């Protein structure tokens, strides 16, 4: 659309969230809008809450709300009385957080400090029964499919990552493959033409870092 969009003319595309904020900003002034939320993270934000919560949905929040408040307040907690295992806080590319890491404000700065990001503000919550290796496999399959193949680290990395995670699911995982998976993800970071390389790498490296025992469980059970 930047070159040819509406009537084949260059077109700026805004998302609905941006347009929905405009009447308030025009009528009440930018200072009033900026009054919502903490400094540098002003205004309200729409979050899309999905996964194993009692009340999934799209919520408008001020960005001083915590991730915990979103999950247990707005989301009504984890369904069927289960415990939380983790949350992907900003779309599948954002580094995963464990249940112990959700006491963090849901805004750009705080999430960045926590080693993740707000991204698309699409939160995916998963409970204690979730097989995170299967979850990561789904994510790696997606990015492998999306890679256009132009850059070697992304083309090969997304392919290898999918195959390595698949190895764990087949009972062929081991510690060496865990390290290789981490290395494959690391090699994609900052080495590609577009952002998809980084987007594919961040879930890989964060899942290995945050849930090493889940990987271990796969290969120790297979060996038993
Ligand atoms: S990083 Fe972007 S341009 Fe490079 S192969 Fe992946 S999808 Fe294509």
Short mmCIF file of C-alpha atoms and ligand atoms in Angstrom, two decimals:
data_model
loop_
_atom_site.label_atom_id
_atom_site.label_comp_id
_atom_site.label_asym_id
_atom_site.label_seq_id
_atom_site.Cartn_x
_atom_site.Cartn_y
_atom_site.Cartn_z
CA UNK A 1 0.00 0.00 0.00
CA UNK A 2 2.92 2.42 0.47
CA UNK A 3 3.34 2.33 -3.32
CA UNK A 4 -0.08 1.32 -4.62
CA UNK A 5 -3.12 1.01 -2.37
CA UNK A 6 -6.50 2.78 -2.56
CA UNK A 7 -7.28 3.64 -6.21
CA UNK A 8 -3.75 2.42 -7.03
CA UNK A 9 -2.34 5.43 -5.14
CA UNK A 10 0.17 5.41 -2.26
CA UNK A 11 -1.93 4.76 0.84
CA UNK A 12 -1.27 4.99 4.55
CA UNK A 13 -2.87 2.15 6.47
CA UNK A 14 -3.78 2.70 10.11
CA UNK A 15 -5.15 0.00 12.33
CA UNK A 16 -8.57 0.34 13.90
CA UNK A 17 -7.06 0.88 17.34
CA UNK A 18 -5.25 4.02 16.18
CA UNK A 19 -8.37 5.43 14.52
CA UNK A 20 -10.52 4.63 17.56
CA UNK A 21 -8.24 6.75 19.75
CA UNK A 22 -8.48 9.81 17.51
CA UNK A 23 -11.90 11.21 18.56
CA UNK A 24 -10.82 11.26 22.22
CA UNK A 25 -7.48 12.90 21.41
CA UNK A 26 -9.13 15.52 19.15
CA UNK A 27 -11.95 16.28 21.60
CA UNK A 28 -10.08 16.13 24.90
CA UNK A 29 -6.55 16.97 23.82
CA UNK A 30 -3.35 14.91 23.69
CA UNK A 31 -2.48 15.73 27.32
CA UNK A 32 -5.69 14.09 28.51
CA UNK A 33 -4.95 10.96 26.47
CA UNK A 34 -1.35 10.92 27.67
CA UNK A 35 -2.70 11.09 31.23
CA UNK A 36 -3.63 7.43 30.96
CA UNK A 37 -0.80 5.11 31.91
CA UNK A 38 2.77 5.71 33.06
CA UNK A 39 5.23 8.16 31.45
CA UNK A 40 6.61 7.03 28.11
CA UNK A 41 3.81 4.44 27.89
CA UNK A 42 0.90 6.81 27.67
CA UNK A 43 -2.60 6.25 26.41
CA UNK A 44 -4.71 3.13 26.43
CA UNK A 45 -3.94 -0.07 24.61
CA UNK A 46 -6.01 -2.97 23.32
CA UNK A 47 -4.87 -6.40 24.43
CA UNK A 48 -6.10 -9.62 22.92
CA UNK A 49 -6.23 -12.25 25.65
CA UNK A 50 -6.44 -15.88 24.55
CA UNK A 51 -5.57 -19.37 25.70
CA UNK A 52 -6.41 -21.09 28.97
CA UNK A 53 -8.17 -18.22 30.74
CA UNK A 54 -11.78 -18.13 31.88
CA UNK A 55 -12.61 -14.90 30.07
CA UNK A 56 -10.67 -14.53 26.83
CA UNK A 57 -11.34 -11.39 24.81
CA UNK A 58 -10.10 -8.01 23.70
CA UNK A 59 -9.64 -5.53 26.55
CA UNK A 60 -8.69 -1.87 26.63
CA UNK A 61 -6.14 -1.22 29.37
CA UNK A 62 -3.98 1.57 30.73
CA UNK A 63 -0.39 0.49 30.55
CA UNK A 64 0.22 0.51 34.29
CA UNK A 65 -1.82 -2.69 34.53
CA UNK A 66 0.26 -5.78 35.30
CA UNK A 67 0.33 -8.98 33.32
CA UNK A 68 -0.95 -10.69 36.44
CA UNK A 69 -3.96 -8.33 36.59
CA UNK A 70 -4.76 -9.03 32.95
CA UNK A 71 -4.65 -12.80 33.42
CA UNK A 72 -6.29 -13.09 36.84
CA UNK A 73 -8.43 -9.94 36.85
CA UNK A 74 -9.72 -9.32 33.33
CA UNK A 75 -9.18 -12.92 32.24
CA UNK A 76 -10.79 -14.39 35.36
CA UNK A 77 -7.83 -16.66 36.06
CA UNK A 78 -6.87 -20.01 34.61
CA UNK A 79 -9.72 -22.21 33.47
CA UNK A 80 -10.70 -25.35 35.40
CA UNK A 81 -8.77 -24.15 38.45
CA UNK A 82 -5.44 -25.08 36.87
CA UNK A 83 -2.12 -23.39 37.55
CA UNK A 84 -0.46 -21.08 35.07
CA UNK A 85 2.62 -22.46 33.32
CA UNK A 86 3.51 -19.51 31.13
CA UNK A 87 2.41 -16.75 28.82
CA UNK A 88 3.47 -15.50 25.41
CA UNK A 89 2.95 -11.78 26.05
CA UNK A 90 2.93 -10.13 22.63
CA UNK A 91 2.28 -12.53 19.78
CA UNK A 92 4.14 -15.73 18.95
CA UNK A 93 7.42 -13.93 18.27
CA UNK A 94 7.71 -12.41 21.75
CA UNK A 95 9.95 -14.25 24.24
CA UNK A 96 7.87 -16.43 26.55
CA UNK A 97 7.48 -15.67 30.27
CA UNK A 98 7.02 -18.25 33.02
CA UNK A 99 4.33 -18.10 35.70
CA UNK A 100 6.89 -16.60 38.09
CA UNK A 101 7.50 -13.63 35.77
CA UNK A 102 4.01 -12.15 35.39
CA UNK A 103 4.26 -9.53 38.12
CA UNK A 104 5.34 -7.00 35.53
CA UNK A 105 3.58 -3.94 34.11
CA UNK A 106 2.15 -4.57 30.69
CA UNK A 107 3.87 -1.79 28.77
CA UNK A 108 6.73 -1.29 26.31
CA UNK A 109 9.42 -0.38 28.84
CA UNK A 110 8.61 -2.85 31.61
CA UNK A 111 8.28 -5.81 29.25
CA UNK A 112 11.51 -4.88 27.51
CA UNK A 113 13.23 -4.79 30.90
CA UNK A 114 11.78 -8.24 31.60
CA UNK A 115 13.46 -9.55 28.43
CA UNK A 116 10.39 -9.72 26.25
CA UNK A 117 8.13 -7.31 24.37
CA UNK A 118 4.59 -6.09 23.93
CA UNK A 119 4.65 -6.81 20.19
CA UNK A 120 1.12 -7.18 18.85
CA UNK A 121 -0.33 -7.22 22.40
CA UNK A 122 -1.75 -10.66 21.67
CA UNK A 123 -1.34 -12.61 24.90
CA UNK A 124 -1.47 -16.37 24.83
CA UNK A 125 -1.83 -17.97 28.24
CA UNK A 126 -1.07 -21.64 28.83
CA UNK A 127 -1.76 -23.81 31.85
CA UNK A 128 0.24 -26.41 33.76
CA UNK A 129 -0.94 -29.26 31.50
CA UNK A 130 0.42 -27.66 28.34
CA UNK A 131 3.16 -29.51 26.50
CA UNK A 132 5.50 -26.62 25.72
CA UNK A 133 7.54 -28.68 23.26
CA UNK A 134 4.40 -29.24 21.18
CA UNK A 135 3.61 -25.56 21.52
CA UNK A 136 7.10 -24.59 20.31
CA UNK A 137 6.79 -27.09 17.48
CA UNK A 138 3.61 -25.34 16.31
CA UNK A 139 5.41 -21.99 16.41
CA UNK A 140 8.49 -23.26 14.55
CA UNK A 141 6.28 -24.82 11.87
CA UNK A 142 4.56 -21.48 11.38
CA UNK A 143 7.80 -19.52 10.94
CA UNK A 144 9.32 -22.20 8.73
CA UNK A 145 6.27 -21.89 6.49
CA UNK A 146 6.41 -18.08 6.52
CA UNK A 147 10.12 -17.79 5.67
CA UNK A 148 10.48 -16.61 2.06
CA UNK A 149 13.94 -18.19 1.83
CA UNK A 150 15.91 -15.12 0.77
CA UNK A 151 18.26 -15.08 3.79
CA UNK A 152 20.27 -18.16 4.67
CA UNK A 153 19.99 -17.84 8.49
CA UNK A 154 16.19 -17.60 8.29
CA UNK A 155 15.68 -20.14 5.52
CA UNK A 156 17.95 -22.76 7.12
CA UNK A 157 17.33 -21.73 10.73
CA UNK A 158 13.55 -22.02 10.65
CA UNK A 159 13.88 -25.37 8.87
CA UNK A 160 16.44 -26.77 11.30
CA UNK A 161 14.61 -25.46 14.35
CA UNK A 162 11.42 -27.20 13.27
CA UNK A 163 13.29 -30.47 12.66
CA UNK A 164 15.12 -30.35 15.99
CA UNK A 165 11.94 -29.71 17.97
CA UNK A 166 10.33 -32.51 15.99
CA UNK A 167 13.19 -34.78 17.07
CA UNK A 168 12.28 -34.18 20.71
CA UNK A 169 8.66 -35.06 20.00
CA UNK A 170 9.78 -38.30 18.37
CA UNK A 171 11.88 -39.21 21.40
CA UNK A 172 15.17 -38.44 19.63
CA UNK A 173 16.10 -35.36 21.65
CA UNK A 174 19.19 -34.94 23.80
CA UNK A 175 21.19 -32.23 25.54
CA UNK A 176 23.34 -31.65 22.47
CA UNK A 177 20.24 -30.95 20.39
CA UNK A 178 18.97 -28.54 23.01
CA UNK A 179 22.19 -26.57 22.69
CA UNK A 180 22.02 -26.77 18.91
CA UNK A 181 18.48 -25.42 18.97
CA UNK A 182 19.63 -22.51 21.10
CA UNK A 183 22.52 -21.89 18.67
CA UNK A 184 20.29 -22.05 15.59
CA UNK A 185 17.98 -19.45 17.17
CA UNK A 186 20.92 -17.23 18.15
CA UNK A 187 22.33 -17.34 14.62
CA UNK A 188 19.11 -15.90 13.22
CA UNK A 189 19.05 -12.85 15.51
CA UNK A 190 19.97 -9.66 13.67
CA UNK A 191 21.33 -11.47 10.64
CA UNK A 192 18.41 -11.29 8.24
CA UNK A 193 16.89 -8.80 5.81
CA UNK A 194 13.48 -8.51 7.45
CA UNK A 195 12.20 -8.92 10.99
CA UNK A 196 10.89 -12.44 10.47
CA UNK A 197 14.29 -13.90 11.29
CA UNK A 198 14.28 -12.29 14.74
CA UNK A 199 10.60 -13.11 15.18
CA UNK A 200 11.32 -16.79 14.54
CA UNK A 201 14.41 -16.82 16.76
CA UNK A 202 12.99 -15.27 19.93
CA UNK A 203 10.48 -18.00 20.79
CA UNK A 204 13.11 -20.68 20.10
CA UNK A 205 15.79 -19.25 22.38
CA UNK A 206 13.34 -18.23 25.11
CA UNK A 207 11.58 -21.59 25.28
CA UNK A 208 14.88 -23.43 25.62
CA UNK A 209 16.04 -20.97 28.27
CA UNK A 210 12.80 -20.88 30.27
CA UNK A 211 11.68 -24.50 30.02
CA UNK A 212 14.84 -26.67 29.91
CA UNK A 213 13.25 -29.29 32.16
CA UNK A 214 10.43 -29.83 29.67
CA UNK A 215 12.99 -30.65 26.98
CA UNK A 216 14.89 -32.90 29.38
CA UNK A 217 11.70 -34.70 30.31
CA UNK A 218 11.24 -35.69 26.68
CA UNK A 219 14.62 -37.30 26.25
CA UNK A 220 14.95 -38.83 29.72
CA UNK A 221 11.51 -40.44 29.39
CA UNK A 222 12.42 -41.73 25.92
CA UNK A 223 15.63 -43.26 27.32
CA UNK A 224 13.85 -44.97 30.25
S1 LIG B 1 14.24 -12.90 7.20
FE1 LIG B 1 12.57 -12.16 5.90
S2 LIG B 1 13.54 -11.80 3.92
FE2 LIG B 1 14.92 -13.14 5.07
S3 LIG B 1 14.34 -15.24 4.50
FE3 LIG B 1 13.23 -14.71 6.37
S4 LIG B 1 11.25 -13.97 5.61
FE4 LIG B 1 12.67 -13.88 3.89
#
